[in-house]
Coordinates of C-alpha atoms and ligand atoms in Angstrom, one line a residue:
Chain A
M120 CA 0.0 0.0 0.0
S121 CA 1.6 3.2 -1.1
E122 CA 2.0 5.9 1.6
N123 CA -0.4 8.1 -0.1
T124 CA -3.3 5.5 -0.2
I125 CA -5.7 5.8 2.7
L126 CA -8.3 3.4 1.5
R127 CA -7.9 0.3 -0.7
L128 CA -10.5 -2.1 -2.0
E129 CA -9.5 -5.3 -3.7
G130 CA -11.9 -7.6 -5.4
V131 CA -14.9 -6.4 -3.3
T132 CA -18.2 -8.0 -4.4
K133 CA -21.6 -8.2 -2.9
T134 CA -24.6 -10.4 -3.7
Y135 CA -27.5 -9.8 -1.4
A136 CA -29.5 -12.6 0.1
G137 CA -32.3 -12.1 -2.4
G138 CA -29.8 -12.8 -5.2
V139 CA -29.2 -9.3 -6.4
T140 CA -25.6 -8.8 -7.3
A141 CA -25.0 -5.2 -6.3
L142 CA -21.3 -5.2 -6.8
S143 CA -19.0 -7.0 -9.3
P144 CA -15.4 -7.2 -8.2
V145 CA -14.4 -3.6 -7.4
D146 CA -10.8 -2.5 -7.0
L147 CA -10.2 1.1 -5.9
S148 CA -7.5 3.1 -4.2
I149 CA -8.3 6.4 -2.5
R150 CA -5.5 8.9 -1.9
K151 CA -5.1 10.6 1.3
G152 CA -6.5 14.1 1.3
E153 CA -8.5 13.9 -1.9
I154 CA -12.2 14.6 -2.6
F155 CA -13.4 11.6 -4.5
A156 CA -16.8 11.4 -6.1
L157 CA -18.5 8.1 -6.8
L158 CA -20.9 8.9 -9.6
G159 CA -23.7 6.7 -10.8
P160 CA -27.4 6.4 -11.4
N161 CA -29.9 5.1 -8.8
G162 CA -29.3 1.4 -8.0
A163 CA -25.7 1.5 -9.3
G164 CA -24.3 0.1 -6.0
K165 CA -23.0 3.3 -4.4
T166 CA -24.6 2.9 -1.1
T167 CA -23.7 -0.8 -1.0
L168 CA -20.1 0.0 -1.6
I169 CA -20.0 2.6 1.1
S170 CA -21.9 0.4 3.5
I171 CA -19.4 -2.4 3.0
I172 CA -16.5 -0.1 3.8
C173 CA -18.2 1.2 6.9
G174 CA -19.1 -2.2 8.3
I175 CA -22.8 -2.0 7.8
V176 CA -23.1 -4.5 5.0
T177 CA -21.0 -7.8 4.9
P178 CA -19.1 -8.1 1.6
S179 CA -19.4 -11.4 -0.3
A180 CA -15.7 -11.3 -1.1
G181 CA -12.7 -9.0 -1.2
T182 CA -10.5 -7.2 1.2
I183 CA -10.6 -3.6 2.4
T184 CA -7.7 -1.7 4.0
V185 CA -8.5 1.5 5.8
A186 CA -5.6 3.7 6.9
G187 CA -3.4 0.6 7.0
H188 CA -5.8 -1.5 8.9
D189 CA -7.7 -4.5 7.6
A190 CA -11.3 -3.7 7.9
Q191 CA -12.2 -7.3 8.9
R192 CA -9.4 -8.3 11.2
D193 CA -8.6 -4.9 12.7
Y194 CA -12.1 -3.5 12.4
K195 CA -11.9 -1.2 15.4
A196 CA -8.9 0.7 14.2
A197 CA -10.4 0.8 10.7
R198 CA -13.8 2.1 11.8
R199 CA -12.3 4.7 14.1
A200 CA -10.8 6.3 11.0
I201 CA -14.2 6.6 9.3
G202 CA -17.2 8.9 9.6
L203 CA -20.4 8.3 7.7
V204 CA -23.2 10.6 6.7
P205 CA -25.9 8.1 5.5
Q206 CA -28.2 8.7 2.6
E207 CA -31.4 8.3 4.7
L208 CA -32.3 10.8 7.4
S209 CA -32.1 8.3 10.2
T210 CA -32.0 10.1 13.5
D211 CA -33.1 9.7 17.1
S212 CA -36.1 11.8 18.1
F213 CA -36.1 12.7 21.8
E214 CA -32.4 13.4 22.3
S215 CA -31.1 16.9 22.0
V216 CA -28.7 17.9 19.2
L217 CA -25.9 18.3 21.7
A218 CA -26.6 15.0 23.3
T219 CA -26.7 13.0 20.1
V220 CA -23.4 14.5 18.8
T221 CA -21.7 13.9 22.1
F222 CA -23.0 10.3 22.0
S223 CA -21.5 9.7 18.6
R224 CA -18.1 10.9 19.8
R225 CA -18.2 8.6 22.7
L226 CA -19.5 5.7 20.7
F227 CA -16.4 5.8 18.6
G228 CA -14.2 5.6 21.6
H229 CA -13.3 9.2 22.4
G230 CA -13.5 11.0 25.7
P231 CA -15.6 14.2 25.7
N232 CA -14.3 17.3 24.1
P233 CA -16.9 20.1 24.5
A234 CA -14.8 22.7 22.7
Y235 CA -14.5 20.5 19.6
I236 CA -18.2 19.6 19.6
E237 CA -19.0 23.3 19.9
Q238 CA -16.8 24.1 17.0
I239 CA -18.6 21.5 14.8
L240 CA -22.0 22.7 15.8
R241 CA -21.1 26.3 15.1
D242 CA -19.6 25.3 11.7
L243 CA -22.9 23.7 10.8
S244 CA -25.1 26.5 12.2
L245 CA -26.5 24.1 14.8
W246 CA -25.1 25.8 17.9
D247 CA -28.3 27.8 18.6
K248 CA -30.3 24.6 18.2
R249 CA -28.1 22.5 20.4
K250 CA -30.8 22.1 23.1
S251 CA -33.6 21.3 20.7
R252 CA -34.9 17.8 20.4
I253 CA -34.1 16.3 17.0
L254 CA -37.7 15.7 16.2
E255 CA -38.3 19.4 16.3
L256 CA -35.9 20.1 13.5
S257 CA -36.5 20.4 9.8
G258 CA -35.1 17.9 7.3
G259 CA -32.2 20.2 6.4
M260 CA -31.3 20.6 10.0
K261 CA -31.5 16.9 10.6
R262 CA -29.0 16.4 7.8
R263 CA -26.7 18.9 9.5
V264 CA -27.0 16.9 12.7
L265 CA -26.0 13.7 10.8
I266 CA -22.9 15.5 9.5
A267 CA -22.1 16.7 13.0
K268 CA -22.4 13.2 14.3
A269 CA -20.2 11.8 11.6
L270 CA -17.5 14.4 12.4
A271 CA -17.7 14.1 16.2
H272 CA -14.9 11.6 16.4
E273 CA -12.5 13.5 14.1
P274 CA -12.4 10.9 11.3
Q275 CA -9.7 10.8 8.7
I276 CA -12.1 9.7 6.1
L277 CA -15.6 11.2 5.7
F278 CA -18.2 9.5 3.6
L279 CA -21.1 11.5 2.3
D280 CA -23.8 9.4 0.7
E281 CA -25.9 11.6 -1.6
P282 CA -25.2 14.6 0.6
T283 CA -27.3 17.1 -1.4
A284 CA -30.3 15.0 -2.3
G285 CA -33.3 17.2 -1.1
V286 CA -31.1 19.8 0.5
D287 CA -31.6 23.5 0.2
V288 CA -29.1 25.9 -1.3
A289 CA -27.8 27.3 2.0
L290 CA -27.0 23.9 3.4
R291 CA -25.4 22.9 0.1
R292 CA -23.1 25.9 0.3
D293 CA -22.3 25.4 3.9
M294 CA -21.6 21.8 3.2
W295 CA -19.1 22.5 0.4
K296 CA -17.4 25.1 2.5
L297 CA -17.1 22.6 5.3
V298 CA -15.9 19.8 3.0
H299 CA -13.1 22.0 1.6
R300 CA -12.1 23.1 5.1
L301 CA -11.9 19.5 6.2
R302 CA -9.8 18.6 3.2
D303 CA -7.5 21.5 3.9
N304 CA -7.0 20.0 7.4
G305 CA -6.0 16.7 5.8
A306 CA -9.2 14.7 5.7
T307 CA -10.2 12.5 2.8
I308 CA -13.7 12.9 1.5
I309 CA -15.7 10.4 -0.5
L310 CA -19.1 11.4 -1.7
T311 CA -21.6 9.7 -3.9
T312 CA -23.9 11.5 -6.2
H313 CA -26.0 11.0 -9.3
Y314 CA -25.7 14.7 -10.0
I315 CA -22.9 15.3 -12.5
E316 CA -22.5 18.9 -11.6
E317 CA -21.8 18.0 -8.1
A318 CA -18.9 15.7 -9.0
E319 CA -17.7 18.2 -11.5
E320 CA -17.8 21.0 -9.0
M321 CA -16.4 19.2 -6.0
A322 CA -14.2 16.3 -6.8
D323 CA -10.6 15.9 -7.5
R324 CA -11.2 12.5 -8.9
V325 CA -14.3 10.8 -10.2
G326 CA -15.2 7.1 -10.2
V327 CA -18.1 6.2 -12.5
I328 CA -20.2 3.2 -11.3
N329 CA -23.1 1.5 -13.1
R330 CA -24.8 -1.8 -12.3
G331 CA -22.2 -2.7 -9.7
K332 CA -19.3 -2.1 -12.0
L333 CA -16.7 0.6 -11.5
L334 CA -16.4 1.7 -15.1
L335 CA -13.5 4.1 -14.7
V336 CA -11.6 6.2 -12.2
E337 CA -10.0 9.4 -13.5
E338 CA -8.7 12.7 -12.4
K339 CA -11.7 14.9 -13.0
D340 CA -9.8 17.3 -15.3
A341 CA -8.2 14.4 -17.2
L342 CA -11.6 12.8 -17.6
M343 CA -12.9 16.0 -18.9
K344 CA -10.1 16.4 -21.4
K345 CA -10.0 12.8 -22.4
L346 CA -13.7 12.3 -22.9
G347 CA -14.9 15.8 -23.0
R348 CA -16.3 16.9 -26.3
R349 CA -16.5 20.5 -27.3
Q350 CA -19.2 22.1 -29.1
L351 CA -19.0 24.9 -31.6
A352 CA -22.1 27.1 -31.9
L353 CA -22.4 29.4 -34.9
T354 CA -25.0 32.1 -34.8
L355 CA -25.9 32.6 -38.5
A356 CA -26.4 36.0 -40.2
E357 CA -29.3 34.5 -42.1
P358 CA -31.5 31.7 -40.8
L359 CA -31.4 28.4 -42.7
A360 CA -34.5 26.4 -43.5
A361 CA -32.5 23.2 -43.8
L362 CA -28.9 21.9 -43.7
P363 CA -27.2 22.5 -47.1
A364 CA -26.1 19.5 -48.9
G365 CA -22.4 18.4 -48.8
L366 CA -22.0 19.1 -45.0
E367 CA -23.0 15.6 -43.8
Q368 CA -19.5 14.7 -42.7
W369 CA -19.7 17.1 -39.8
H370 CA -23.0 15.8 -38.4
L371 CA -24.3 19.3 -37.8
E372 CA -27.4 20.3 -36.0
L373 CA -29.6 23.2 -36.8
E374 CA -31.3 24.9 -33.8
A375 CA -33.3 27.9 -32.8
D376 CA -35.4 28.1 -36.0
G377 CA -32.3 27.7 -38.1
R378 CA -30.4 30.5 -36.5
I379 CA -27.8 28.4 -34.7
L380 CA -25.6 25.8 -36.3
R381 CA -24.0 23.3 -33.8
Y382 CA -21.0 21.2 -34.4
T383 CA -19.7 18.7 -31.8
F384 CA -16.1 17.7 -32.0
D385 CA -13.4 15.9 -30.0
A386 CA -11.1 18.5 -28.5
Q387 CA -8.2 16.0 -28.2
A388 CA -8.3 14.9 -31.8
E389 CA -5.5 15.9 -34.2
H390 CA -8.0 17.3 -36.7
T391 CA -10.9 18.9 -35.1
G392 CA -12.5 19.5 -38.5
I393 CA -13.1 23.2 -37.7
P394 CA -11.0 24.9 -40.4
S395 CA -12.5 22.7 -43.1
L396 CA -16.0 23.3 -41.8
L397 CA -15.5 27.0 -41.9
R398 CA -14.1 26.8 -45.4
A399 CA -17.0 24.7 -46.5
L400 CA -19.5 27.2 -45.0
S401 CA -17.8 30.2 -46.7
D402 CA -17.8 28.3 -50.0
R403 CA -21.6 28.0 -49.7
G404 CA -21.9 31.7 -48.8
I405 CA -23.1 31.0 -45.3
S406 CA -21.9 33.7 -42.9
F407 CA -22.2 34.0 -39.2
S408 CA -22.4 36.8 -36.7
D409 CA -21.1 35.0 -33.6
L410 CA -19.1 32.0 -32.6
E411 CA -18.9 30.2 -29.3
T412 CA -17.3 27.0 -28.1
K413 CA -18.0 25.2 -24.9
R414 CA -17.0 22.0 -23.2
S415 CA -19.6 19.3 -22.8
S416 CA -20.6 18.6 -19.2
L417 CA -19.8 15.5 -17.3
E418 CA -23.4 14.6 -17.9
D419 CA -22.7 14.0 -21.5
I420 CA -19.6 12.0 -20.7
F421 CA -21.6 10.0 -18.3
V422 CA -24.4 9.3 -20.6
D423 CA -21.9 8.0 -23.2
L424 CA -20.2 5.8 -20.7
V425 CA -23.4 4.3 -19.4
R426 CA -24.6 3.7 -22.9
E427 CA -21.4 1.9 -23.8
T428 CA -21.8 -0.5 -20.9
A429 CA -25.5 -1.0 -21.1
Chain B
M184 CA -11.9 -2.2 25.2
N185 CA -14.0 0.7 24.0
L186 CA -15.2 1.8 27.4
N187 CA -16.4 5.2 26.1
G188 CA -18.6 3.3 23.6
I189 CA -20.1 1.1 26.2
W190 CA -20.7 4.1 28.4
A191 CA -22.3 6.0 25.5
I192 CA -24.9 3.2 24.9
Y193 CA -25.5 2.7 28.6
R194 CA -26.1 6.4 29.1
F195 CA -28.3 6.7 26.1
E196 CA -30.5 3.8 27.3
M197 CA -30.6 5.2 30.8
A198 CA -31.7 8.6 29.5
R199 CA -34.5 6.8 27.6
F200 CA -35.7 5.3 30.9
G201 CA -35.2 8.6 32.6
R202 CA -37.8 10.2 30.3
T203 CA -40.4 7.9 31.7
F204 CA -39.0 7.9 35.2
W205 CA -42.1 8.6 37.2
T206 CA -44.3 6.1 35.4
S207 CA -41.6 3.5 35.7
L208 CA -41.6 4.2 39.4
L209 CA -45.3 4.3 39.9
V210 CA -46.4 1.3 38.0
P211 CA -44.5 -1.3 40.1
V212 CA -45.6 0.5 43.3
I213 CA -49.3 0.4 42.3
T214 CA -49.1 -3.1 40.9
T215 CA -47.5 -4.5 44.1
S216 CA -50.1 -2.8 46.2
L217 CA -52.9 -4.3 44.1
Y218 CA -51.4 -7.7 44.4
F219 CA -51.4 -7.4 48.2
V220 CA -54.9 -6.2 48.3
V221 CA -56.1 -9.1 46.1
F222 CA -53.8 -12.0 46.9
G223 CA -52.6 -10.9 50.4
S224 CA -56.0 -9.9 51.8
A225 CA -58.6 -11.9 49.9
I226 CA -56.7 -15.2 49.4
G227 CA -54.3 -14.8 52.2
S228 CA -57.1 -14.7 54.8
Q229 CA -58.0 -18.3 53.6
M230 CA -54.5 -19.5 53.3
R231 CA -52.3 -18.4 56.2
E232 CA -49.1 -20.3 55.5
V233 CA -47.3 -22.0 52.5
S234 CA -44.3 -24.2 53.4
G235 CA -44.1 -22.5 56.8
V236 CA -44.0 -19.0 55.4
P237 CA -46.8 -16.5 55.8
Y238 CA -48.7 -16.2 52.5
G239 CA -48.2 -12.4 52.2
A240 CA -44.4 -12.9 52.3
F241 CA -44.5 -16.1 50.3
I242 CA -45.7 -14.3 47.1
V243 CA -43.1 -11.5 47.2
P244 CA -40.3 -13.3 45.2
G245 CA -42.9 -14.4 42.6
M246 CA -44.2 -10.9 42.3
M247 CA -40.7 -9.6 41.8
L248 CA -39.9 -12.1 39.1
L249 CA -43.2 -11.6 37.3
A250 CA -42.3 -7.9 36.9
I251 CA -38.6 -8.6 36.2
F252 CA -39.4 -11.0 33.4
S253 CA -41.7 -8.7 31.5
E254 CA -39.6 -5.5 32.2
S255 CA -36.4 -7.2 31.2
I256 CA -37.7 -8.6 28.0
L257 CA -39.4 -5.4 27.1
N258 CA -36.4 -3.1 27.8
G259 CA -33.9 -5.5 26.4
S260 CA -35.8 -5.9 23.2
F261 CA -36.8 -2.3 22.8
G262 CA -33.3 -1.0 23.1
I263 CA -32.0 -2.8 20.0
Y264 CA -35.3 -2.9 18.1
M265 CA -35.7 0.9 18.0
P266 CA -32.4 1.6 16.1
K267 CA -33.4 -1.1 13.7
F268 CA -36.8 0.5 13.3
T269 CA -35.6 4.1 12.9
G270 CA -32.5 3.3 10.9
T271 CA -30.0 4.7 13.4
I272 CA -28.5 1.2 13.7
Y273 CA -26.2 2.3 10.9
E274 CA -24.2 4.2 13.5
L275 CA -24.0 1.2 15.8
L276 CA -22.9 -1.1 13.1
S277 CA -20.2 1.3 11.8
A278 CA -18.8 2.0 15.3
P279 CA -15.6 0.4 16.7
L280 CA -17.5 -1.8 19.1
S281 CA -17.2 -5.5 19.6
P282 CA -20.4 -7.5 19.9
F283 CA -19.6 -8.0 23.6
E284 CA -19.3 -4.3 24.1
T285 CA -22.5 -3.5 22.4
V286 CA -24.4 -6.1 24.4
L287 CA -22.8 -4.9 27.6
G288 CA -24.1 -1.4 27.0
Y289 CA -27.7 -2.4 26.1
V290 CA -28.1 -5.3 28.4
G291 CA -26.3 -3.5 31.2
A292 CA -28.8 -0.6 31.0
A293 CA -31.9 -2.8 30.7
A294 CA -30.7 -5.0 33.6
T295 CA -30.1 -1.9 35.7
K296 CA -33.7 -0.7 35.2
S297 CA -35.0 -4.2 36.0
L298 CA -33.0 -4.3 39.1
V299 CA -34.3 -0.9 40.2
I300 CA -37.9 -2.0 39.6
A301 CA -37.3 -5.2 41.5
L302 CA -36.0 -3.3 44.5
I303 CA -38.9 -0.9 44.4
I304 CA -41.3 -3.8 44.5
L305 CA -39.4 -5.2 47.4
A306 CA -39.5 -2.0 49.3
T307 CA -43.3 -1.6 48.6
A308 CA -43.9 -5.1 49.7
H309 CA -42.0 -4.4 52.9
L310 CA -44.7 -1.8 53.7
F311 CA -47.4 -4.6 53.7
V312 CA -45.6 -7.6 55.2
D313 CA -42.7 -8.5 57.4
L314 CA -39.9 -9.8 55.4
T315 CA -36.6 -11.3 56.7
I316 CA -34.3 -12.3 53.9
V317 CA -32.4 -15.4 54.9
H318 CA -29.7 -15.2 52.3
P319 CA -29.5 -11.5 51.3
F320 CA -26.3 -11.7 49.3
A321 CA -27.5 -14.8 47.4
M322 CA -30.7 -12.9 46.8
I323 CA -29.0 -10.0 45.2
G324 CA -26.7 -12.3 43.2
Y325 CA -29.6 -14.3 42.0
L326 CA -31.6 -11.2 41.2
V327 CA -28.8 -9.8 39.0
L328 CA -28.4 -13.1 37.2
I329 CA -32.1 -13.3 36.4
C330 CA -32.3 -9.7 35.3
V331 CA -29.3 -10.1 33.0
T332 CA -30.6 -13.4 31.6
F333 CA -34.0 -12.0 30.7
C334 CA -32.5 -8.8 29.3
L335 CA -30.3 -11.0 27.0
F336 CA -33.4 -12.9 26.1
G337 CA -35.1 -9.6 25.3
F338 CA -32.2 -8.5 23.3
V339 CA -32.5 -11.7 21.1
I340 CA -36.2 -11.0 20.7
G341 CA -35.4 -7.4 19.7
I342 CA -33.1 -8.5 17.0
F343 CA -35.5 -11.2 15.8
A344 CA -38.6 -8.9 15.8
K345 CA -39.9 -7.5 12.6
G346 CA -42.7 -5.4 14.1
F347 CA -43.7 -3.9 17.4
E348 CA -46.3 -6.6 18.1
Q349 CA -43.7 -9.3 17.9
L350 CA -42.0 -7.6 20.8
Q351 CA -45.1 -8.1 22.9
V352 CA -46.0 -11.6 21.8
I353 CA -43.3 -13.6 23.7
P354 CA -43.6 -11.9 27.1
L355 CA -47.4 -11.8 26.9
L356 CA -48.1 -15.2 25.4
I357 CA -45.3 -17.3 26.8
V358 CA -43.4 -15.9 29.7
T359 CA -46.3 -14.5 31.8
P360 CA -48.4 -17.6 31.6
L361 CA -45.4 -19.7 32.4
T362 CA -44.8 -17.5 35.4
F363 CA -48.3 -17.8 36.7
L364 CA -48.3 -21.5 36.2
G365 CA -44.8 -21.9 37.5
G366 CA -45.9 -21.2 41.1
A367 CA -45.3 -17.5 41.4
F368 CA -48.2 -17.3 43.9
Y369 CA -48.4 -20.9 45.2
S370 CA -46.2 -23.9 46.0
V371 CA -46.2 -26.4 43.1
M372 CA -46.3 -29.1 45.9
I373 CA -50.0 -28.3 46.4
L374 CA -50.8 -29.4 42.9
P375 CA -52.4 -32.8 42.3
E376 CA -50.7 -35.3 40.0
P377 CA -50.2 -35.3 37.1
W378 CA -50.0 -31.5 37.2
R379 CA -47.2 -31.4 39.6
T380 CA -45.0 -33.5 37.3
V381 CA -46.1 -31.5 34.3
T382 CA -45.2 -28.3 36.0
L383 CA -41.7 -29.5 36.6
F384 CA -41.1 -29.1 32.8
N385 CA -41.7 -25.4 33.2
P386 CA -38.3 -23.7 33.6
V387 CA -39.8 -20.8 35.5
V388 CA -40.5 -23.1 38.4
Y389 CA -36.8 -23.4 39.0
L390 CA -36.2 -19.7 38.8
I391 CA -38.9 -18.9 41.2
N392 CA -38.0 -21.6 43.7
G393 CA -34.3 -20.7 43.6
F394 CA -35.2 -17.1 44.2
R395 CA -37.6 -18.0 46.9
W396 CA -34.9 -20.1 48.6
T397 CA -32.7 -17.0 49.0
F398 CA -35.6 -15.3 50.9
F399 CA -36.8 -18.1 53.1
G400 CA -34.3 -20.9 53.0
T401 CA -36.9 -23.3 51.7
S402 CA -37.9 -24.4 48.2
D403 CA -40.0 -26.9 46.3
V404 CA -36.9 -28.1 44.3
A405 CA -33.2 -28.5 45.2
V406 CA -31.3 -25.2 45.1
A407 CA -28.5 -26.7 43.0
V408 CA -31.1 -27.7 40.4
S409 CA -32.6 -24.2 40.4
L410 CA -29.2 -22.6 40.0
S411 CA -28.2 -25.0 37.2
A412 CA -31.4 -24.2 35.4
T413 CA -30.9 -20.5 35.7
F414 CA -27.3 -20.7 34.5
A415 CA -28.4 -22.9 31.6
L416 CA -30.9 -20.3 30.5
F417 CA -28.3 -17.6 30.9
A418 CA -25.8 -19.6 28.8
A419 CA -28.5 -20.3 26.1
C420 CA -29.2 -16.6 25.7
L421 CA -25.5 -15.8 25.6
I422 CA -24.9 -18.3 22.9
A423 CA -27.9 -17.0 20.9
V424 CA -26.5 -13.5 21.1
T425 CA -23.0 -14.6 20.1
V426 CA -24.3 -16.5 17.1
I427 CA -26.4 -13.6 16.0
F428 CA -23.5 -11.2 16.0
R429 CA -21.1 -13.6 14.4
T430 CA -23.5 -14.2 11.5
G431 CA -25.0 -10.7 11.4
W432 CA -28.4 -12.2 11.3
R433 CA -31.2 -9.6 11.0
L434 CA -28.6 -6.9 11.8
K435 CA -26.6 -6.8 8.6
H436 CA -27.4 -7.5 5.0
Ligands
ADP182 N1 -30.7 -4.8 1.5 C1 -30.8 -5.1 0.2 N2 -31.3 -6.3 -0.2 C2 -31.4 -6.7 -1.5 N3 -31.0 -5.8 -2.5 C3 -30.5 -4.6 -2.2 C4 -30.4 -4.2 -0.8 N4 -29.9 -3.0 -0.8 C5 -29.7 -2.6 -2.1 N5 -30.1 -3.6 -2.9 C6 -30.0 -3.6 -4.4 O1 -28.6 -3.4 -4.7 C7 -28.5 -2.6 -5.9 C8 -27.6 -1.4 -5.5 O2 -28.3 -0.6 -4.6 P1 -27.6 0.7 -3.9 O3 -26.3 0.3 -3.4 O4 -28.5 1.2 -2.9 O5 -27.5 1.7 -5.1 P2 -27.3 3.3 -5.1 O6 -26.9 3.7 -3.8 O7 -26.2 3.5 -6.1 O8 -28.6 3.9 -5.6 C9 -29.9 -2.2 -6.2 O9 -30.3 -3.1 -7.3 C10 -30.7 -2.4 -5.0 O10 -32.0 -2.8 -5.3
MG183 MG1 -27.7 5.1 -2.5

C-alpha cells in the first residue's frame, strides 16, 4: 500500500441474500486528502459500496484496507478512521442535538471534548439549536445533525452518501465550505452522487459506477479532457431552412429556427474539423455573426459511458 | 476495550428510561399494592401459610420475578429494536464496538432498570408484610443473574422482531403464563398429580424456587437444580446473542 493511499478495496463483491448482485469485483484506491466522487445512477451500488467499507453490509468477497488496517481483522482501528453521513435521514427523536453528537463521539471511543463539539455545531449552524430535540428540526437541520455526528470523532475519512439530495441551497453551500475546510485539514472525503454537476464542481477524482461495475476512475480534469467533447455554436447571419447538402461529414445540428448551427467535436483529436468546416461554409456563402465553443458537461460523458456498458 | 462506547450506549439507554422515570416508578408500586390487596388480603385470609411462610411474604419473590421477566424482555428488546426501526442502527454497526461491548451497553442498562424496579417492588412489599431475607447476598446475586438473563433474552427478541407486536408476543403469550403456572403465587407441591410433574417441565418453576430459597431458605426443588437451570438459561441466551453477532443475522445484509 503506497504511503499516499488511505483506503484500498481489492476484489470487493456483494450479492444480497435475495440474489441481487449489487457489486461486481471492485478495485479502488483512494488517496489521502482527496475529494473523490462516486458517480452513478440510482441502484448502481454506491450505497452498497460505502456500507461495506463502513461495516454496515457484509461483503461477499474481497479485502478492504483503511488507513493501513484490515477492515475485517482490525475492524476497530479501521472504523475509528471513518465517519459516515448516510443517505437516509435516520436520527433519534427525543435526544437533544448536543446529546446525540456527544453520544457519537463517545461511541467511537473518544472521551468528551466540549470545545471541539461546539466548533462542529457552530460550523454547521447548529449551535443555537443544540438544546432542541431532534424531532423538532426540519429535514435540512437533521442532515446537518447527521454531518455533525459523523465528524464528532474526528475521522480521517468522511463518507457523504448523496449529501445534497433534497437539500436547500444554504446547506449545500455550507456543506461544500465545510468539505473544503476538512480537506484543507488533511481529511479525505468520498461522496456519492447522481448529479454530474456535483462531481464536476467538487471532486478531484471521479469514479463512475453503473450496475455494480466501476467503469472508470479518473482525475476529473483528465476525464474532462479525455472524454470531454467540445461544441462549436455558430450564430448565423441569415436563418437556414435546412442543412445545405455536402456538409454531412460534420454531423451538424440546426437549432433555434435555423439561427444556430451546432458542431460537436473531439477536443483532443488531431484534426478537429473546424477549419475545413468554416471553409465549406464560406464556399456556400453561409456567414455567421457570432461563434462560441463550450466543453460538454460530465453529464454527456456519463451518458456516453453508461450507454457503452448498457 | 471501547469503554467510552459502552458508556455511551448505557447512558443513552438510561436517558430513555429517565424520560419515563415517574411512570416507571409508579407502575410497580401500584401493581405491588394491588397484588397485596387481592392476593394478600382476599386469598391470604383463607391461606395463612405456605411451606411454613406467611402467605403475604411467600408471594413477594414471585411478584418480583413476574415484573422482572416482562420488564427485562421489554427493555432488552426495545433497546435494540428501536435503532433497527428508525435506521439509526447504521451508526452502531459502523462504530468500533465488539459484539460483547454492544451487548454490555444495552443489556447492562436494561438490567439496571429491571434491578431498580425489583428493588422498588421489594420496598413496597415491605410496607405490607414483614420480610426477613435469609440469604441477602445470594438474593442480590440471583436477582442480578435473572435480570441479565432475561434482558439478554429480550435482546434476542429485539433482533428477531420485525414489528412492534412481535416484541409483545413472547412476554405476553409465553413468559407471563409460564410464570403464573410456575408457582409465582403458590407452591407447586399443592398441585395434584399429574399436574405437579407436568409443572416441573416449566423452567420458570426453578427460577422462582431458587429465588424463593434466597428469601426463606426453603424451596420446592433443590437449590442446586434451580441454580443450574438458571445458568443454563443464561448460557443459552448468551450463545444465541453470540451466534447472531457472528452471522450478522437480522442486523446486517
Ligand atoms: N438490503 C438489500 N437487499 C437486497 N438488495 C438490495 C439491498 N440494498 C440494495 N439492494 C440492491 O442493490 C442494488 C444497488 O443498490 P444501492 O447500493 O442502494 O445503489 P445506489 O446507492 O447506487 O442507488 C440495487 O439493485 C438495490 O435494489
Ligand atoms: Mg444510494
